[in-house]
Coordinates of C-alpha atoms in Angstrom, one line a residue:
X2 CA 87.5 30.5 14.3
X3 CA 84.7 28.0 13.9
X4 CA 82.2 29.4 15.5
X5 CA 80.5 33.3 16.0
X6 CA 78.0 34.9 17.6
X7 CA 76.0 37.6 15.9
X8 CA 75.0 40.0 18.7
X9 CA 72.1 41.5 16.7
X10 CA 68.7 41.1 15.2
X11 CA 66.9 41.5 11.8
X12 CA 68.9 42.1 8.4
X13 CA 72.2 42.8 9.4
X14 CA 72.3 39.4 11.3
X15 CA 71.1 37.2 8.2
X16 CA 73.5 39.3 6.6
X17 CA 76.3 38.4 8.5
X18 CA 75.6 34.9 9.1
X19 CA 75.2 34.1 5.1
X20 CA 78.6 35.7 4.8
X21 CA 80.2 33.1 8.0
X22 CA 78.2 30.3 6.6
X23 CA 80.0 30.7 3.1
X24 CA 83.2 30.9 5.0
X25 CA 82.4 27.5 6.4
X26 CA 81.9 29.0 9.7
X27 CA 79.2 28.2 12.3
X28 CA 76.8 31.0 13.9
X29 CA 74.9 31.5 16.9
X30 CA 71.7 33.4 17.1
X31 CA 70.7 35.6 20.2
X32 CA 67.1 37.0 20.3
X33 CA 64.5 38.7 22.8
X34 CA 61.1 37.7 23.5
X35 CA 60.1 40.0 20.8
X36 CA 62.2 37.9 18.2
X37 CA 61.2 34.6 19.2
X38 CA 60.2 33.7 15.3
X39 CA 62.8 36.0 13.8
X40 CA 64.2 34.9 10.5
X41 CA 67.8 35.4 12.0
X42 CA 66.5 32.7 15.0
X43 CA 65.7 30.4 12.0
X44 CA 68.8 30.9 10.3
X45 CA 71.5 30.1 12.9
X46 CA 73.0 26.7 13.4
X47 CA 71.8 28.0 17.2
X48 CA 69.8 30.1 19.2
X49 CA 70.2 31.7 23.0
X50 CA 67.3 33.7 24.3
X51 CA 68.8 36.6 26.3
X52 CA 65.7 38.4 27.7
X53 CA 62.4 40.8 27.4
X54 CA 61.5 42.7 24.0
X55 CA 63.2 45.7 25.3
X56 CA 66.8 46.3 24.1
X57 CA 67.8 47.3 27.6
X58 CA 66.9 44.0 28.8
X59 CA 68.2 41.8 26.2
X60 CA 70.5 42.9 23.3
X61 CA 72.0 45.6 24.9
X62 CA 73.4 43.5 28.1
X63 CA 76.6 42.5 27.3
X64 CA 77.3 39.8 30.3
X65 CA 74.3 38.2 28.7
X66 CA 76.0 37.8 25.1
X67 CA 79.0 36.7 26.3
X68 CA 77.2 34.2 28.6
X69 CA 75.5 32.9 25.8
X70 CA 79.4 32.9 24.0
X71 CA 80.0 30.4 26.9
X72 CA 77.0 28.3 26.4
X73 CA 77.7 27.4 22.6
X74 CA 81.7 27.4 22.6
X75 CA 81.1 30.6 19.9
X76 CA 84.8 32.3 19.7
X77 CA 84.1 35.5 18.2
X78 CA 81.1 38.1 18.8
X79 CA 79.9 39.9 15.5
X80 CA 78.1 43.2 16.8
X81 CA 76.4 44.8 13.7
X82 CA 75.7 47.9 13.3
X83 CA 73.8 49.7 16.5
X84 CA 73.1 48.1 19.9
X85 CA 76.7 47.3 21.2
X86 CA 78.7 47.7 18.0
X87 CA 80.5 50.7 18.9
X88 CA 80.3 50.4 22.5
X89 CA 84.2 50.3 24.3
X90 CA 83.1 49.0 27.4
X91 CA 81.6 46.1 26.1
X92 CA 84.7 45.7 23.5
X93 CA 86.8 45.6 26.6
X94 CA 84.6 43.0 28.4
X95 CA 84.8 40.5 25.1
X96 CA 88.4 40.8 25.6
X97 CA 88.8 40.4 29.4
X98 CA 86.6 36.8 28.5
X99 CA 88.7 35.9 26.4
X100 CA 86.9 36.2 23.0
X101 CA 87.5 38.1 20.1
X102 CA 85.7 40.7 18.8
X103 CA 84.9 41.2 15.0
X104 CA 85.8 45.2 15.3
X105 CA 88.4 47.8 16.4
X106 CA 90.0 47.9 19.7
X107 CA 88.0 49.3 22.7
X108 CA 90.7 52.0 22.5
X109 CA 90.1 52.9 19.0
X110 CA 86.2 52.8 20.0
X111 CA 86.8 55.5 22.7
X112 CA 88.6 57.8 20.9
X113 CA 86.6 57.8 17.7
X114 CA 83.5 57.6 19.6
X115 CA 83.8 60.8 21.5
X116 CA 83.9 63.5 18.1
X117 CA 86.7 65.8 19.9
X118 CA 88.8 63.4 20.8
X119 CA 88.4 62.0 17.4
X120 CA 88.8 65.5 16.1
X121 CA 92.2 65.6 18.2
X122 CA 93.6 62.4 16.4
X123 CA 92.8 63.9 13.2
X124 CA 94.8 66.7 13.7
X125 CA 98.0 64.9 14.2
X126 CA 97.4 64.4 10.3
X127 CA 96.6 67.7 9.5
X128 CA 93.0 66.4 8.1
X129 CA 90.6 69.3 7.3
X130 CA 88.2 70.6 10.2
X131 CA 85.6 72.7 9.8
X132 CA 86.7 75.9 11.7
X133 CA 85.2 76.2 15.4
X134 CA 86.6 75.1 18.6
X135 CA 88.7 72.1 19.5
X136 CA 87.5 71.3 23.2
X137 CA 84.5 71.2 24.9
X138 CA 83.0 74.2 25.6
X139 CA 83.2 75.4 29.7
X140 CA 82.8 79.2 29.4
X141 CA 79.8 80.4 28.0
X142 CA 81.5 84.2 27.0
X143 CA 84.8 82.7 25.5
X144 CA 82.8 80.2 23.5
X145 CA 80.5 83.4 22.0
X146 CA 83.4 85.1 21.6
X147 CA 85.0 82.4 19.3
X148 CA 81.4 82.0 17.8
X149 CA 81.9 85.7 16.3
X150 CA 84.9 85.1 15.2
X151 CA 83.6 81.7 13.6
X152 CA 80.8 83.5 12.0
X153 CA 77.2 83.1 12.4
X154 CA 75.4 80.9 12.1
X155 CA 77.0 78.2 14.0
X156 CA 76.3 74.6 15.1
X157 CA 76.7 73.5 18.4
X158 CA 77.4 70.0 18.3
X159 CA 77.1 67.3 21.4
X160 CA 80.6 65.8 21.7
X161 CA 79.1 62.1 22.6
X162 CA 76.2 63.0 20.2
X163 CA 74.7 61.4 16.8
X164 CA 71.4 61.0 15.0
X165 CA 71.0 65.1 15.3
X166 CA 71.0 64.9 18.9
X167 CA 72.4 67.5 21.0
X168 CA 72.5 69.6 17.9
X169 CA 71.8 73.2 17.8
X170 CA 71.8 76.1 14.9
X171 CA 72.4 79.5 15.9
X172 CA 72.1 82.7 13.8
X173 CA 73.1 85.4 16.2
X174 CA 74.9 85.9 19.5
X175 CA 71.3 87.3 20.9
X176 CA 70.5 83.4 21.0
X177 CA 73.8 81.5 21.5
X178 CA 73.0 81.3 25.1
X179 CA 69.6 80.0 25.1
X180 CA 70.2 77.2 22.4
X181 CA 73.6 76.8 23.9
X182 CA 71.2 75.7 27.0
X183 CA 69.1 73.3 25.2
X184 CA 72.1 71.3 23.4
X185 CA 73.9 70.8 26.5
X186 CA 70.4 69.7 28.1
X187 CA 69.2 67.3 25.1
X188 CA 72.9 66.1 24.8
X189 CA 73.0 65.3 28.9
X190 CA 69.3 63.4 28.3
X191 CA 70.2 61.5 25.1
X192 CA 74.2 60.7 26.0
X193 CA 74.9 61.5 30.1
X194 CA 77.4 63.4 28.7
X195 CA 76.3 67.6 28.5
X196 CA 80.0 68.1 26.5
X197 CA 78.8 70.4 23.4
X198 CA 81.4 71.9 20.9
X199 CA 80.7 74.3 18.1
X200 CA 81.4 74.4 14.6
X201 CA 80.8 76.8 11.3
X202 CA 77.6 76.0 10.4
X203 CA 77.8 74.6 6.6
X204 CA 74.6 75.7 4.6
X205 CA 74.5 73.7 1.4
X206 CA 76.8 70.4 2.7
X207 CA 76.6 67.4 1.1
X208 CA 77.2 64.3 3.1
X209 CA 80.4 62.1 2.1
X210 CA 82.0 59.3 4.1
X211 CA 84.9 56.6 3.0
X212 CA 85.0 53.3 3.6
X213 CA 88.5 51.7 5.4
X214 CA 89.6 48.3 6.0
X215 CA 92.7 48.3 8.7
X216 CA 94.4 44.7 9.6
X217 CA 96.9 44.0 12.4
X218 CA 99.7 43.9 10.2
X219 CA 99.6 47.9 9.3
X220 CA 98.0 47.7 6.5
X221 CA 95.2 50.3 6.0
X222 CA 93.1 51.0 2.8
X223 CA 89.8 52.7 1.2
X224 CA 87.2 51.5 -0.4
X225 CA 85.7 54.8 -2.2
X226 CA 82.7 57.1 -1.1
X227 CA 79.4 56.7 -0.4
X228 CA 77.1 59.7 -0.7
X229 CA 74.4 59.7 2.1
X230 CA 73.1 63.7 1.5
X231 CA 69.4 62.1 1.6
X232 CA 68.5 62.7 5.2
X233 CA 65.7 63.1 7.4
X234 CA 65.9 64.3 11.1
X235 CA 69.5 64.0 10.1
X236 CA 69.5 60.1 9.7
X237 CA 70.3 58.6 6.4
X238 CA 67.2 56.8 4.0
X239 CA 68.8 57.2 0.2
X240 CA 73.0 56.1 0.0
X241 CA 74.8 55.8 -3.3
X242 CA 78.2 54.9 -4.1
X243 CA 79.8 56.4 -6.2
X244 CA 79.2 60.1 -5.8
X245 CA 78.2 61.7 -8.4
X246 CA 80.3 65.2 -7.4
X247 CA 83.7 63.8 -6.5
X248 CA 86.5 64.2 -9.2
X249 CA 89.2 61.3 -9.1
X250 CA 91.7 64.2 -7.8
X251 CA 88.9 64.9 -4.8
X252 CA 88.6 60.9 -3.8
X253 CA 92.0 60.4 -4.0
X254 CA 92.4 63.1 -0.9
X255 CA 89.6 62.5 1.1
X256 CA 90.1 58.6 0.6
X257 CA 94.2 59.5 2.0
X258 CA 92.6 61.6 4.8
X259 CA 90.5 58.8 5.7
X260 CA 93.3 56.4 5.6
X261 CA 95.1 58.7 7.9
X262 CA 92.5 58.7 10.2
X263 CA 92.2 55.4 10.4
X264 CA 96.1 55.5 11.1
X265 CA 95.6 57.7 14.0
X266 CA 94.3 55.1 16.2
X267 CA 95.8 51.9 14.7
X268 CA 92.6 51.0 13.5
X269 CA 91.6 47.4 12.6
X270 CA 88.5 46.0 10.9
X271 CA 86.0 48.0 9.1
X272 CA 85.3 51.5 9.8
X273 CA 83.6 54.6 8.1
X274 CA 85.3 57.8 7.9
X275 CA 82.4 60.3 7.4
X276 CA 82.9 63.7 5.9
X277 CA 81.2 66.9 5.4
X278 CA 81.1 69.0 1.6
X279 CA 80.5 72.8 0.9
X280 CA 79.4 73.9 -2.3
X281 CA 82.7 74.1 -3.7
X282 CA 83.5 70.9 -3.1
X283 CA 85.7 71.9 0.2
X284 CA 85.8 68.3 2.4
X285 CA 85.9 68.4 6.4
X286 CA 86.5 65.8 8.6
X287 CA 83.2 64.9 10.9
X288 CA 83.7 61.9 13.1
X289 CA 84.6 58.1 12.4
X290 CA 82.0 55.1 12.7
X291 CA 84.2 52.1 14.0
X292 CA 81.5 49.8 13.0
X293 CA 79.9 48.0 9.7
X294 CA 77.3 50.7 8.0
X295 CA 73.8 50.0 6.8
X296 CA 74.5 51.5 3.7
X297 CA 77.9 49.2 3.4
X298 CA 76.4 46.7 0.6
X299 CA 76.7 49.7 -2.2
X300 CA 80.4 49.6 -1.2
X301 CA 80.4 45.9 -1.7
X302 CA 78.7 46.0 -5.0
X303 CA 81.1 48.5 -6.9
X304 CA 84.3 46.9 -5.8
X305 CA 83.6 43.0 -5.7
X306 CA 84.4 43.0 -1.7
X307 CA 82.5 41.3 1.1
X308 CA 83.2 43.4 3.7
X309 CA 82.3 41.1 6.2
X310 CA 84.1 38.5 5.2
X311 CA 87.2 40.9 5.4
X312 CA 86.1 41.5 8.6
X313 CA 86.2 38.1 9.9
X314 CA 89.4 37.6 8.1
X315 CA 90.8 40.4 9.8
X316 CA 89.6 39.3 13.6
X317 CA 91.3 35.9 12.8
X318 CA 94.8 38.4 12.6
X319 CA 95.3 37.7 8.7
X320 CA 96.3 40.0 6.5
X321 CA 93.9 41.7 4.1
X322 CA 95.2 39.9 0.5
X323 CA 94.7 42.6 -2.0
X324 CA 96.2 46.4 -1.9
X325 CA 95.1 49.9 -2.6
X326 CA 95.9 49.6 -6.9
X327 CA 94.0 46.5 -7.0
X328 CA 90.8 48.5 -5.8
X329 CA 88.4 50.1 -9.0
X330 CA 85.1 51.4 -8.9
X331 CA 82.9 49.1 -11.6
X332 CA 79.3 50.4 -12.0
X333 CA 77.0 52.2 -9.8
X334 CA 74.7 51.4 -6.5
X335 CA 71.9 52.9 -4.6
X336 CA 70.2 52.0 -1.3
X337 CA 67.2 52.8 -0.1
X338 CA 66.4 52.5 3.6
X339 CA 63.1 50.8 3.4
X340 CA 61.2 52.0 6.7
X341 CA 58.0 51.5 8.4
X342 CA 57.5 55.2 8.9
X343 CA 54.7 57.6 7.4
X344 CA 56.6 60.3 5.4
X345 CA 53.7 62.0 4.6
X346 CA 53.5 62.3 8.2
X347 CA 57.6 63.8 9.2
X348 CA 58.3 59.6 8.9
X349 CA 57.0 58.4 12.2
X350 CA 57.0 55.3 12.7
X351 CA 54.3 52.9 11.3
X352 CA 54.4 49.8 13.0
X353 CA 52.0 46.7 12.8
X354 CA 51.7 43.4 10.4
X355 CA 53.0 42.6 7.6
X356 CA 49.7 41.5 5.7
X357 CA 51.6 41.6 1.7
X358 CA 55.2 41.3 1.4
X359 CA 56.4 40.6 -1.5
X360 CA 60.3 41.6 -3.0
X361 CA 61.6 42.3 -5.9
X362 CA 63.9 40.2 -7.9
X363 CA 66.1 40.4 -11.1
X364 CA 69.0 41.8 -12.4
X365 CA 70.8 44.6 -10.2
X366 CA 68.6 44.0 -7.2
X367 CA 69.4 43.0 -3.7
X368 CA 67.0 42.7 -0.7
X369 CA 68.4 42.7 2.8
X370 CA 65.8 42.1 5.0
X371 CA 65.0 40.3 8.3
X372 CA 61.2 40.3 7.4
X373 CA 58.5 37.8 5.9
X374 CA 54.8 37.9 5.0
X375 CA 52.2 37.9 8.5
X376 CA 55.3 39.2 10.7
X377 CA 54.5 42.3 13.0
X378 CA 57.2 45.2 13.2
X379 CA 58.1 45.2 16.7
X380 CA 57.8 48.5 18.4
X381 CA 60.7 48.2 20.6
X382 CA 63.5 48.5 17.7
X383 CA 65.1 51.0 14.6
X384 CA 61.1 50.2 12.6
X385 CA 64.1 49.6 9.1
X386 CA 62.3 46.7 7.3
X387 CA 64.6 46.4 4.7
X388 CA 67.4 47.4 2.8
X389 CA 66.7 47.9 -1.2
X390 CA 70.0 48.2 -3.5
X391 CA 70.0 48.2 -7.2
X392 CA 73.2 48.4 -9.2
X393 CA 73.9 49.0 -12.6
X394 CA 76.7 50.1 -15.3
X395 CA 76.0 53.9 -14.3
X396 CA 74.1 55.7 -12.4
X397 CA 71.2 55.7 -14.5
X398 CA 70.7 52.3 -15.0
X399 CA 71.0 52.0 -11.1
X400 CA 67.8 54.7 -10.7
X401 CA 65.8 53.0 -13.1
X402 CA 66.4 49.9 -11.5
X403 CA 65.7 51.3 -8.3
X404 CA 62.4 52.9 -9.7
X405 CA 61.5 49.3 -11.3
X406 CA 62.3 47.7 -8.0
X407 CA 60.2 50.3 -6.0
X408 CA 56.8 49.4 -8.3
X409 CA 57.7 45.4 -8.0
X410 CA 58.3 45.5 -3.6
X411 CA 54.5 44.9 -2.7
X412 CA 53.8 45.6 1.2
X413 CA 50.9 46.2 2.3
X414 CA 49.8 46.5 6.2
X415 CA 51.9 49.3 6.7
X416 CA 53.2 52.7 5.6
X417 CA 56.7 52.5 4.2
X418 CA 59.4 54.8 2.8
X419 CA 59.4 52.9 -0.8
X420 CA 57.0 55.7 -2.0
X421 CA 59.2 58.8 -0.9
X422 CA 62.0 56.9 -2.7
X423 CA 60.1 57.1 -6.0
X424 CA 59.8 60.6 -5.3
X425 CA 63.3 61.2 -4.7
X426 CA 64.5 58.9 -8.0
X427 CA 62.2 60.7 -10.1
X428 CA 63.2 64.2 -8.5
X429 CA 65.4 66.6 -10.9
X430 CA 67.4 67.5 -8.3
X431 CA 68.1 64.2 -7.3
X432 CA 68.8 63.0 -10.7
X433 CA 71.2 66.1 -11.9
X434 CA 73.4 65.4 -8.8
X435 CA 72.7 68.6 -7.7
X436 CA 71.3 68.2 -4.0
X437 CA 72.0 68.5 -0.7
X438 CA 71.2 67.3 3.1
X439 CA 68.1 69.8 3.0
X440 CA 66.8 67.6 0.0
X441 CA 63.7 66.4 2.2
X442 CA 63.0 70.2 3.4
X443 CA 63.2 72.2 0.1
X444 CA 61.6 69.7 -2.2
X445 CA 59.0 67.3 -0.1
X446 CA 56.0 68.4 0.7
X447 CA 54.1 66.1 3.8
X448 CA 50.5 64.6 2.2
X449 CA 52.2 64.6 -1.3
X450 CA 52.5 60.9 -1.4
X451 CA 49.1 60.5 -0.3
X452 CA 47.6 62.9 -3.1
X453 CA 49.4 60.6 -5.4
X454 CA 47.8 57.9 -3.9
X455 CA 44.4 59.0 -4.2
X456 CA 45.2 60.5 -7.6
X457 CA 45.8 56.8 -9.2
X458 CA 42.5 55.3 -7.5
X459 CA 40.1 57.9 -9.0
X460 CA 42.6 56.9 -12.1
X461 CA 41.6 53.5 -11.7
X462 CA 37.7 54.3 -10.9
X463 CA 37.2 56.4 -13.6
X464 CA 38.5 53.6 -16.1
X465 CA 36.4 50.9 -14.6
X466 CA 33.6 52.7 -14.8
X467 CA 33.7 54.3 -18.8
X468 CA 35.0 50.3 -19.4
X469 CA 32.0 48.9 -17.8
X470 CA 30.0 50.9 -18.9
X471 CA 30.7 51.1 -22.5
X472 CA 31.8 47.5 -22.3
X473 CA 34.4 48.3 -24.6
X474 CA 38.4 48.4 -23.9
X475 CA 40.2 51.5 -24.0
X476 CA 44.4 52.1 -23.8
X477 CA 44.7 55.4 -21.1
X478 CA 48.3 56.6 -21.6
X479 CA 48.7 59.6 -18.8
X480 CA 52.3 60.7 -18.0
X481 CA 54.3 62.5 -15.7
X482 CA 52.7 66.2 -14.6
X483 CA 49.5 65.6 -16.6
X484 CA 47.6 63.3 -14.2
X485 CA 46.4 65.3 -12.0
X486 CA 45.3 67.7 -14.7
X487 CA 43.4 64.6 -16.2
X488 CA 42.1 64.0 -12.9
X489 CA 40.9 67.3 -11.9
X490 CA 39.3 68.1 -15.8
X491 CA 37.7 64.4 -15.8
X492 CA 38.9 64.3 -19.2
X493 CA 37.2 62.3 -21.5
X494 CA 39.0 59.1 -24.1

């Protein structure tokens, strides 16, 4: 394999190039009119435009990325995370021209894409479901019928569905029918597949998935948990690896469930079993992501592995070279989704230019980004600027670092998430351990971050102006809950 295409954009491209270029290995860009300057455009050893700014017209056509496979003499696709990644059509297309795909099989792609069918390999192993119904739902009474015997409240859950889509609470029978209506309807819009299941709804779950590498040779291993319980709309901005709730007796089972998962379909490559916790620590299997994760780097940073390096290894039909012993957690990591959304504002998107940008360096921080200084957020993609990781020895050394890292990434132009990441590091509930998906509903309030905000400028006004006009220099020390009681008393120094 000397040469790959990366059939993606932004970070996770330049990620995935630095890793082939290490390897020795060649890459080819693709990019839309939108990403004409894209750092990932720079970076290649080439570059194929494949269409208009819209993802529909460009990175999402797959004749057009295996044309452009043709063009260069690349071997291999790369897909990323999103766009075609986990797409079996197109997996099925790479083969049928003849190149090799850096990811499962199309047929490990269908089952695991579809979350009954993946629910129905599962079972084969006896992995833990969370109780509810097995097939897609076709008679409305039956289905209420199991629903009471299920126990409200209940989620109904679209079978092709993800990001929170086609989902649907319900606390009584009186209402199953209506919101069974509207999931089936969202689900049809969002997927062209209506299919809806339902499921015990869990109240307090924490959010835990395992990493697995699978080769073609059998072999199929974990790589620990990450904890993504930091959610909003259902989508993932705060990861950390290790958990902090998991005893070693907990991750040895859920990390052999997500083995035999993996087993169920003869997976290969990297993949993300994804798992859902109760408040006494009972695990259920969710669905499997047969694709590389956003949050994968805090894998990669408490066990020493590049993951997609493995990856490529494990396209080229080697053998992954180390086994399950030989794996140890070392330290801790946190990531934080850097967006350009508003969170004071339920984190819509924020897009324009780039005026400051500026990241943070030192020990125990890593950037992945696909940004620079002057460059506009495009409006047609996922607005994720960058990815911020910290690691350190524990997991307090990797939230301070994260805090430090927060204060030191300058951006200015836009509204990012690095401020509601402050909030959650510096958040009890965040810091015991003791938090759930609902973190962003019970303890963020909208307009907090902007109070803050404002809070530090009259800070910094009031200063300037007792320095000026005393022309004398003064040391304000103001910490923690007190500052807005300075602010609001004007209290004197």
């Amino acid at each position: 394999m000397q040469k790959i295409l990366v059939a993606n954009r932004g970070e996770i491209a330049l990620r995935v190039m630095r890793s082939a270029r290490e390897m020795g290995i060649k890459t080819v860009a693709v990019y839309s009119d939108a990403d004409r300057d894209a750092l990932h455009v720079r970076y290649a050893d080439e570059a194929v435009h494949i269409g208009e700014a819209p993802s529909a017209k460009s990175y999402l056509v797959g004749e057009k990325i295996i044309a452009a496979c043709k063009k260069t003499g690349a071997e291999a696709i790369h897909p990323g995370y999103g766009f075609l990644s986990e797409n079996a059509a197109f997996a099925r297309q790479v083969r049928e021209a003849g190149l090799i795909l850096i990811g499962p099989s199309p047929e490990a792609m269908e089952i695991m894409g579809n979350k009954l069918s993946a629910k129905a390999a599962a079972l084969k192993y006896n992995i833990p479901m969370v109780p509810g119904t097995e097939e897609a739902i076709t008679d409305i009474e039956e289905a209420k019928q199991r629903a009471v015997e299920v126990g409200f409240p209940i989620l109904i859950k679209a079978a092709a569905g993800g990001g929170g889509k086609g989902m649907r609470i319900v606390d009584s029978a009186a209402d199953f029918e209506e919101q069974m209506a509207l999931a089936v309807s969202e689900a049809t819009s969002a997927f062209g597949d209506g299919s809806v299941f339902i499921e015990r709804y869990v109240s307090s779950p924490r959010h835990i998935e395992i990493q697995v590498l699978g080769d073609s040779h059998g072999n199929i291993l974990h790589l620990f948990e990450r904890d993504c319980s930091v959610q909003r709309r259902h989508q993932k901005v705060i990861e950390e690896a290790p958990s902090s709730v998991l005893t070693p007796e907990i991750r040895q089972q859920m990390g052999k469930c997500a083995v035999d998962v993996a087993r169920s379909v003869n997976y290969t490559g990297a993949g993300t079993v994804e798992f859902i916790m109760d408040e006494q620590l009972n695990f259920y299997f969710l669905e499997m992501n047969t694709r590389l994760q956003v949050e994968h780097p805090v894998t990669e940073l408490i066990t020493g592995i590049d993951l997609v390096k493995e990856q490529i290894r494990i396209a080229r039909g080697e053998a992954i070279s180390f086994n399950q012993e030989d794996l140890e957690i070392k330290g801790h990591a946190i990531e934080l989704r850097v967006y350009a959304e508003d969170p004071d504002n339920n984190f819509l998107p924020d897009i324009g230019t780039l005026q400051t940008y500026i990241t943070p360096k030192g020990p125990g921080v890593r950037v992945d980004d696909g940004f620079e200084q002057g460059m506009d957020i495009p409006i047609y993609y996922d607005p994720m600027i960058a990815k911020l990781i910290t690691y350190g020895k524990d997991r307090t050394e990797a939230i301070e670092r994260m805090l430090r890292a927060i204060n030191e990434y300058n951006i200015t132009g836009i509204t990012t998430t690095l401020g509601f990441g402050k909030f959650v590091m510096q958040h009890e509930a965040f810091t015991s351990g003791n938090f759930d998906t609902h973190f962003v509903q019970k303890y963020f309030v909208q307009g907090s971050l902007q109070n803050s905000k404002d809070d530090e400028a009259m800070i910094a006004a009031l200063i300037m102006e007792k320095l000026l006009s005393e022309k004398k220099v003064y040391t304000v020390e103001v910490i923690g809950d007190d500052l807005r009681n300075w602010v609001k008393n004007r209290k004197e120094f």
